[in-house]
CSV table of C-alpha atoms in Angstrom, one decimal:
chain,number,residue,atom,x,y,z
R,30,MET,CA,2.9,-1.9,-14.1
R,31,SER,CA,5.9,0.2,-13.2
R,32,LEU,CA,8.0,-1.2,-10.3
R,33,LEU,CA,10.8,0.5,-8.5
R,34,ALA,CA,13.3,-1.4,-6.4
R,35,ILE,CA,15.2,0.4,-3.6
R,36,ASP,CA,18.5,-0.7,-2.1
R,37,TRP,CA,18.7,1.7,0.8
R,38,GLY,CA,22.0,2.7,2.3
R,39,GLU,CA,23.0,5.4,4.7
R,40,ARG,CA,25.2,7.0,2.0
R,41,ARG,CA,23.7,5.9,-1.3
R,42,ILE,CA,20.3,4.7,-2.4
R,43,GLY,CA,20.3,2.3,-5.4
R,44,LEU,CA,17.3,2.4,-7.6
R,45,ALA,CA,16.2,0.0,-10.4
R,46,LEU,CA,13.0,0.0,-12.5
R,47,SER,CA,10.9,-2.4,-14.5
R,48,GLU,CA,8.2,-0.9,-16.7
R,49,ASP,CA,7.2,-4.2,-18.4
R,50,GLY,CA,7.2,-6.5,-15.5
R,51,VAL,CA,9.8,-8.8,-17.2
R,52,LEU,CA,13.1,-7.0,-17.1
R,53,ALA,CA,14.7,-4.9,-14.4
R,54,PHE,CA,17.3,-2.3,-15.2
R,55,PRO,CA,19.5,-0.1,-13.0
R,56,LEU,CA,18.0,3.4,-12.9
R,57,THR,CA,20.2,5.6,-10.7
R,58,VAL,CA,22.0,6.1,-7.4
R,59,VAL,CA,20.7,8.9,-5.2
R,60,ASN,CA,23.4,10.4,-3.0
R,61,ALA,CA,21.8,9.9,0.5
R,62,ASP,CA,24.8,11.5,2.2
R,63,GLN,CA,23.8,15.2,1.6
R,64,HIS,CA,21.8,15.6,4.8
R,65,ARG,CA,24.3,13.9,7.1
R,66,SER,CA,25.1,17.2,8.9
R,67,ASN,CA,21.8,16.4,10.7
R,68,ASN,CA,22.3,13.4,12.9
R,69,ASP,CA,18.6,12.7,13.4
R,70,LEU,CA,17.9,9.6,11.3
R,71,ARG,CA,14.2,10.4,10.9
R,72,GLU,CA,15.0,13.8,9.5
R,73,ILE,CA,17.6,12.4,7.1
R,74,ILE,CA,15.2,9.8,5.9
R,75,LYS,CA,12.4,12.4,5.4
R,76,HIS,CA,14.7,14.3,3.1
R,77,GLN,CA,15.6,11.1,1.2
R,78,VAL,CA,11.9,10.2,0.7
R,79,ASN,CA,11.1,13.7,-0.6
R,80,GLU,CA,13.8,13.2,-3.2
R,81,LEU,CA,12.6,9.8,-4.1
R,82,LYS,CA,9.0,11.1,-4.4
R,83,LYS,CA,10.0,13.1,-7.5
R,84,ILE,CA,11.4,10.0,-9.2
R,85,ILE,CA,8.4,7.9,-8.2
R,86,GLU,CA,6.0,10.5,-9.6
R,87,GLU,CA,8.0,11.0,-12.8
R,88,ARG,CA,8.2,7.3,-13.5
R,89,LYS,CA,4.6,6.6,-12.4
R,90,VAL,CA,5.7,3.9,-10.0
R,91,GLU,CA,2.8,1.7,-8.9
R,92,ARG,CA,4.7,-0.7,-6.5
R,93,ILE,CA,8.0,-0.4,-4.6
R,94,ILE,CA,10.2,-3.4,-3.9
R,95,LEU,CA,12.4,-2.6,-0.9
R,96,GLY,CA,15.6,-4.5,-0.1
R,97,TRP,CA,15.2,-5.8,3.5
R,98,PRO,CA,18.6,-6.3,5.2
R,99,ILE,CA,18.6,-9.5,7.3
R,100,GLY,CA,21.7,-10.9,8.9
R,101,LEU,CA,23.1,-14.2,7.5
R,102,SER,CA,21.7,-16.0,10.5
R,103,GLY,CA,18.2,-14.7,9.6
R,104,ASN,CA,18.1,-12.2,12.5
R,105,GLU,CA,17.5,-8.5,12.4
R,106,THR,CA,20.5,-6.2,12.4
R,107,GLN,CA,21.1,-2.5,13.1
R,108,LYS,CA,20.6,-1.8,9.4
R,109,THR,CA,17.2,-3.6,9.5
R,110,LYS,CA,16.1,-1.2,12.2
R,111,GLU,CA,17.3,1.8,10.1
R,112,VAL,CA,15.5,0.5,7.0
R,113,GLU,CA,12.4,0.0,9.1
R,114,VAL,CA,12.4,3.8,9.7
R,115,PHE,CA,12.9,4.4,6.0
R,116,TYR,CA,10.0,2.0,5.3
R,117,GLN,CA,7.7,3.8,7.7
R,118,GLU,CA,8.4,7.2,6.0
R,119,LEU,CA,8.2,5.7,2.5
R,120,SER,CA,4.7,4.3,3.4
R,121,SER,CA,3.4,7.8,3.7
R,122,LEU,CA,3.5,7.9,-0.2
R,123,ASN,CA,0.6,5.5,-0.3
R,124,ILE,CA,2.2,3.2,-2.8
R,125,PRO,CA,2.3,-0.6,-2.1
R,126,ILE,CA,5.7,-1.7,-0.7
R,127,GLU,CA,7.0,-5.2,-0.7
R,128,LYS,CA,10.0,-6.2,1.3
R,129,ILE,CA,12.5,-8.6,-0.2
R,130,ASP,CA,15.5,-10.3,1.4
R,131,GLU,CA,18.6,-8.6,0.2
R,132,ARG,CA,21.2,-10.7,2.0
R,133,TYR,CA,23.2,-11.7,-1.1
R,134,SER,CA,22.3,-9.0,-3.7
R,135,THR,CA,25.1,-6.7,-3.0
R,136,LYS,CA,27.6,-9.6,-2.9
R,137,MET,CA,26.6,-10.4,-6.5
R,138,VAL,CA,27.7,-7.0,-7.8
R,139,PRO,CA,31.3,-6.8,-9.1
R,140,ARG,CA,33.6,-4.9,-6.8
R,141,GLU,CA,36.0,-3.8,-9.5
R,142,GLY,CA,35.8,-2.4,-13.0
R,143,ARG,CA,33.5,0.0,-14.7
R,144,GLY,CA,30.3,1.2,-13.3
R,145,LEU,CA,31.2,1.1,-9.6
R,146,ASP,CA,29.3,4.3,-9.1
R,147,MET,CA,26.2,2.4,-10.1
R,148,LYS,CA,26.8,-0.7,-7.9
R,149,ASP,CA,23.9,0.2,-5.6
R,150,ALA,CA,21.6,0.5,-8.6
R,151,VAL,CA,22.8,-2.9,-9.9
R,152,ALA,CA,22.1,-4.4,-6.4
R,153,ALA,CA,18.6,-2.9,-6.7
R,154,GLN,CA,18.3,-4.4,-10.2
R,155,ILE,CA,19.2,-7.9,-8.9
R,156,LEU,CA,16.6,-7.5,-6.2
R,157,LEU,CA,13.9,-6.4,-8.6
R,158,GLN,CA,14.8,-9.2,-11.2
R,159,GLU,CA,14.6,-11.8,-8.4
R,160,TYR,CA,11.2,-10.4,-7.4
R,161,LEU,CA,9.9,-10.4,-11.0
R,162,GLU,CA,10.9,-14.0,-11.5
R,163,SER,CA,9.4,-15.1,-8.2
R,164,GLN,CA,6.1,-13.4,-9.1
R,165,ASN,CA,5.9,-14.6,-12.7
R,166,PHE,CA,5.0,-11.1,-13.8
């Protein structure tokens, strides 16, 4: 089963993949900033999902794991509301989506050194690996 983890950000979308259900690896970072001239969040997200659809089809993704931003206190934040819009649009692809708490995943990614351009994909990898371990895939 091919699983894709998404670490959504307003400017970058980190993607990680697991094809064997055991190991997750960082896949790529999609530049989500290219449609920012349009300030309508729904339109921006629609463009983002269209770009992700190509990757999802190419990789034959059967399930999506979506990083769900929750405040440290456990409450929803402004980003939670934005990711909810992304989730709704992503749901139109008719692929099962599971939300996973992403509170600490980005904090686990090194802030310095090589590979900073892939830090969002590494954050997605951490999310996916946590998911795989919790599901005993």
